[in-house]
Short mmCIF file of C-alpha atoms in Angstrom, two decimals:
data_model
loop_
_atom_site.label_atom_id
_atom_site.label_comp_id
_atom_site.label_asym_id
_atom_site.label_seq_id
_atom_site.Cartn_x
_atom_site.Cartn_y
_atom_site.Cartn_z
CA UNK A 202 106.85 98.64 132.26
CA UNK A 203 105.42 96.41 135.00
CA UNK A 204 103.79 93.22 133.81
CA UNK A 205 100.66 91.53 135.04
CA UNK A 206 100.93 90.32 138.64
CA UNK A 207 98.68 87.94 140.54
CA UNK A 208 98.31 87.00 144.19
CA UNK A 209 98.50 84.69 145.92
CA UNK A 210 100.72 82.24 144.04
CA UNK A 211 99.20 79.17 145.66
CA UNK A 212 96.08 78.62 147.72
CA UNK A 213 94.49 75.63 149.42
CA UNK A 214 90.81 75.81 150.34
CA UNK A 215 88.16 73.42 151.58
CA UNK A 216 85.01 72.53 149.65
CA UNK A 217 82.23 75.03 150.38
CA UNK A 218 84.57 77.89 151.23
CA UNK A 219 84.94 81.15 149.34
CA UNK A 220 88.11 82.50 147.70
CA UNK A 221 89.29 85.83 146.30
CA UNK A 222 92.10 86.05 143.78
CA UNK A 223 93.76 89.32 142.80
CA UNK A 224 95.30 90.72 139.66
CA UNK A 225 97.16 93.91 138.83
CA UNK A 226 97.02 94.78 135.16
CA UNK A 227 99.93 95.95 133.06
CA UNK A 228 100.47 99.70 132.97
CA UNK A 229 98.24 101.37 130.36
CA UNK A 230 95.84 98.42 130.07
CA UNK A 231 92.13 98.97 130.84
CA UNK A 232 90.79 95.48 130.15
CA UNK A 233 91.22 92.42 132.36
CA UNK A 234 90.19 88.87 131.55
CA UNK A 235 90.15 85.83 133.82
CA UNK A 236 90.72 82.23 132.74
CA UNK A 237 90.61 78.83 134.40
CA UNK A 238 93.21 76.32 133.24
CA UNK A 239 92.75 72.74 134.37
CA UNK A 240 95.68 70.35 134.17
CA UNK A 241 96.41 69.37 130.57
CA UNK A 242 93.88 71.80 129.13
CA UNK A 243 93.93 75.20 127.52
CA UNK A 244 92.70 78.27 129.42
CA UNK A 245 88.91 78.56 129.64
CA UNK A 246 87.48 82.09 129.49
CA UNK A 247 85.61 83.05 132.67
CA UNK A 248 84.85 86.74 132.07
CA UNK A 249 86.29 90.07 130.99
CA UNK A 250 86.12 93.49 132.61
CA UNK A 251 86.45 96.77 130.77
CA UNK A 252 86.42 100.04 132.71
CA UNK A 253 84.91 98.38 135.76
CA UNK A 254 82.02 96.71 133.87
CA UNK A 255 81.69 93.04 132.94
CA UNK A 256 82.18 92.87 129.19
CA UNK A 257 81.59 89.23 128.36
CA UNK A 258 81.29 85.94 130.19
CA UNK A 259 82.08 82.32 129.48
CA UNK A 260 80.18 79.22 130.58
CA UNK A 261 80.77 79.56 134.30
CA UNK A 262 78.08 79.61 137.02
CA UNK A 263 77.16 82.80 138.93
CA UNK A 264 79.22 81.71 141.92
CA UNK A 265 82.17 82.95 139.84
CA UNK A 266 82.08 86.73 140.10
CA UNK A 267 84.50 89.57 139.64
CA UNK A 268 85.31 93.19 140.13
CA UNK A 269 87.49 95.72 138.41
CA UNK A 270 88.70 98.79 140.28
CA UNK A 271 89.36 102.34 139.03
CA UNK A 272 93.09 101.55 138.74
CA UNK A 273 92.09 98.59 136.48
CA UNK A 274 93.21 95.95 138.95
CA UNK A 275 90.75 93.11 139.37
CA UNK A 276 89.45 90.41 141.69
CA UNK A 277 87.98 87.01 140.96
CA UNK A 278 85.66 85.64 143.64
CA UNK A 279 84.49 82.05 143.77
CA UNK A 280 81.80 81.05 146.27
CA UNK A 281 80.84 77.57 147.47
CA UNK A 282 84.04 75.99 146.19
CA UNK A 283 83.83 72.57 144.58
CA UNK A 284 86.59 70.02 144.04
CA UNK A 285 86.44 70.66 140.28
CA UNK A 286 87.38 74.29 140.88
CA UNK A 287 90.95 73.14 141.51
CA UNK A 288 92.94 74.70 138.68
CA UNK A 289 95.36 77.42 137.67
CA UNK A 290 93.57 80.77 137.46
CA UNK A 291 95.06 83.18 134.98
CA UNK A 292 94.55 86.88 134.66
CA UNK A 293 95.35 88.74 131.44
CA UNK A 294 95.25 92.43 130.67
CA UNK A 295 95.10 94.26 127.36
CA UNK A 296 94.63 97.66 125.79
CA UNK A 297 92.17 96.50 123.15
CA UNK A 298 90.60 93.35 124.57
CA UNK A 299 92.28 91.16 121.97
CA UNK A 300 96.03 90.97 122.53
CA UNK A 301 96.32 89.57 126.04
CA UNK A 302 99.26 89.77 128.41
CA UNK A 303 99.13 87.04 131.00
CA UNK A 304 100.16 86.90 134.62
CA UNK A 305 101.83 83.90 136.26
CA UNK A 306 98.57 82.56 137.67
CA UNK A 307 97.24 81.43 141.03
CA UNK A 308 97.21 77.68 141.70
CA UNK A 309 94.01 76.86 143.64
CA UNK A 310 93.59 73.48 145.28
CA UNK A 311 90.21 72.57 146.76
CA UNK A 312 90.17 69.64 149.20
CA UNK B 1076 79.52 76.33 119.61
CA UNK B 1077 82.80 77.95 118.72
CA UNK B 1078 85.79 75.65 119.25
CA UNK B 1079 89.52 75.41 118.57
CA UNK B 1080 91.19 72.08 117.80
CA UNK B 1081 94.84 71.28 118.19
CA UNK B 1082 95.14 67.69 117.03
CA UNK B 1083 98.76 67.17 118.04
CA UNK B 1084 98.87 66.72 121.80
CA UNK B 1085 102.58 65.94 122.05
CA UNK B 1086 105.20 66.42 119.35
CA UNK B 1087 108.78 65.21 119.71
CA UNK B 1088 111.43 66.49 117.31
CA UNK B 1089 115.19 66.59 117.02
CA UNK B 1090 117.03 69.89 116.87
CA UNK B 1091 117.08 71.46 113.38
CA UNK B 1092 113.95 69.59 112.33
CA UNK B 1093 111.08 71.56 110.80
CA UNK B 1094 107.93 72.13 112.83
CA UNK B 1095 104.29 72.46 111.93
CA UNK B 1096 101.58 72.50 114.60
CA UNK B 1097 97.99 72.31 113.47
CA UNK B 1098 95.16 74.58 114.58
CA UNK B 1099 91.59 74.52 113.28
CA UNK B 1100 88.64 76.59 114.49
CA UNK B 1101 84.92 76.23 113.96
CA UNK B 1102 83.61 79.80 113.71
CA UNK B 1103 82.72 81.00 110.20
CA UNK B 1104 82.76 84.77 110.65
CA UNK B 1105 85.59 87.26 110.98
CA UNK B 1106 88.12 86.15 113.56
CA UNK B 1107 91.36 87.23 115.15
CA UNK B 1108 93.89 84.45 115.69
CA UNK B 1109 96.76 83.97 118.10
CA UNK B 1110 99.48 81.55 119.06
CA UNK B 1111 100.69 81.65 122.64
CA UNK B 1112 103.67 79.80 124.10
CA UNK B 1113 104.30 78.68 127.66
CA UNK B 1114 107.93 77.79 128.41
CA UNK B 1115 108.59 75.55 131.43
CA UNK B 1116 108.04 77.52 134.62
CA UNK B 1117 106.97 80.66 132.80
CA UNK B 1118 103.64 82.23 132.00
CA UNK B 1119 101.83 82.43 128.67
CA UNK B 1120 103.45 84.72 126.12
CA UNK B 1121 102.15 85.91 122.79
CA UNK B 1122 104.06 84.31 119.91
CA UNK B 1123 102.20 85.89 117.01
CA UNK B 1124 98.79 87.19 115.96
CA UNK B 1125 96.63 87.65 112.89
CA UNK B 1126 94.00 90.39 112.68
CA UNK B 1127 93.81 91.15 108.95
CA UNK B 1128 95.95 91.61 105.85
CA UNK B 1129 98.74 89.25 104.79
CA UNK B 1130 97.67 85.76 105.89
CA UNK B 1131 101.29 84.78 106.51
CA UNK B 1132 102.31 86.32 109.81
CA UNK B 1133 105.71 86.29 111.43
CA UNK B 1134 106.26 86.20 115.15
CA UNK B 1135 109.09 86.09 117.61
CA UNK B 1136 111.94 83.56 117.61
CA UNK B 1137 111.56 82.63 113.94
CA UNK B 1138 107.99 81.35 114.18
CA UNK B 1139 105.37 82.03 111.52
CA UNK B 1140 101.76 81.04 110.95
CA UNK B 1141 99.52 80.97 107.91
CA UNK B 1142 95.82 81.79 108.05
CA UNK B 1143 93.88 79.76 105.48
CA UNK B 1144 90.29 80.98 105.68
CA UNK B 1145 88.86 78.26 103.44
CA UNK B 1146 90.29 75.59 105.73
CA UNK B 1147 89.54 77.43 109.00
CA UNK B 1148 93.18 76.85 109.89
CA UNK B 1149 96.04 78.79 111.44
CA UNK B 1150 99.01 76.43 111.54
CA UNK B 1151 102.24 77.36 113.28
CA UNK B 1152 105.57 76.70 111.56
CA UNK B 1153 109.27 77.00 112.19
CA UNK B 1154 111.86 75.82 109.64
CA UNK B 1155 114.46 74.71 112.20
CA UNK B 1156 113.66 74.14 115.86
CA UNK B 1157 116.04 74.56 118.77
CA UNK B 1158 116.16 72.84 122.13
CA UNK B 1159 114.96 76.13 123.69
CA UNK B 1160 111.67 75.79 121.78
CA UNK B 1161 110.59 73.09 124.23
CA UNK B 1162 107.29 74.43 125.54
CA UNK B 1163 103.52 74.16 125.37
CA UNK B 1164 101.89 75.95 122.45
CA UNK B 1165 98.30 77.20 122.44
CA UNK B 1166 96.23 78.40 119.53
CA UNK B 1167 93.46 80.91 120.35
CA UNK B 1168 90.62 82.50 118.43
CA UNK B 1169 88.36 85.46 119.11
CA UNK B 1170 85.49 86.68 117.00
CA UNK B 1171 85.81 90.31 115.94
CA UNK B 1172 83.88 92.60 118.31
CA UNK B 1173 83.65 89.85 120.91
CA UNK B 1174 85.39 89.49 124.24
CA UNK B 1175 85.51 85.71 124.62
CA UNK B 1176 88.81 84.15 123.53
CA UNK B 1177 88.68 80.42 122.89
CA UNK B 1178 91.88 78.46 123.44
CA UNK B 1179 92.80 75.07 122.07
CA UNK B 1180 93.91 72.34 124.45
CA UNK B 1181 97.57 72.91 123.63
CA UNK B 1182 100.43 70.99 122.02
CA UNK B 1183 103.43 70.00 124.07
CA UNK B 1184 106.62 70.27 122.02
CA UNK B 1185 109.70 68.37 123.17
CA UNK B 1186 113.00 68.90 121.39
CA UNK B 1187 115.77 66.31 121.64
CA UNK B 1188 119.20 67.97 121.80
#
């Protein structure tokens, strides 16, 4: 059984740019959630996708958007990057939306 | 607003000591509760979960947690820690029928060999 994978591992962007992060869900999972984890903090829920539809959103501005594809993989897009967007971005998949299986994350640095 | 509090930011113990990490949440309705662990250099893994039934749940590697509804708590325990338990531990809560999981800020556990 393949676990959750994310790409890229690390990314450096400049303020104002746009970024796309990718996630492949675990086999058999139809729900994907994205989290932002700042240094020394717990993961903060960004949004969840279930069968290609957004199924819940945290307190993040609209410049954070996402997609889920028919194979249940997902993208997180962030427009107009700000310095405070520097963080570890985690993707998690699940069968039921509750028990989450996490990927290794993408470390985003905005300069 | 719903929140999760982990009051211990950093806990240092010797091997074989007993462990209890606190977790309190603010939501009053039906909740599902989780403890996740992040070992150095690895990604978040589920340690244990509570959905319903027996409030004392057992997880992997000898960990257990007790859900006390009246105290809005879900504390993690282990009777005898090992050096390999060195990790960051996160408590998480989700309301039933919701999609938003709220994580605590984490507790870093360091074990002295």
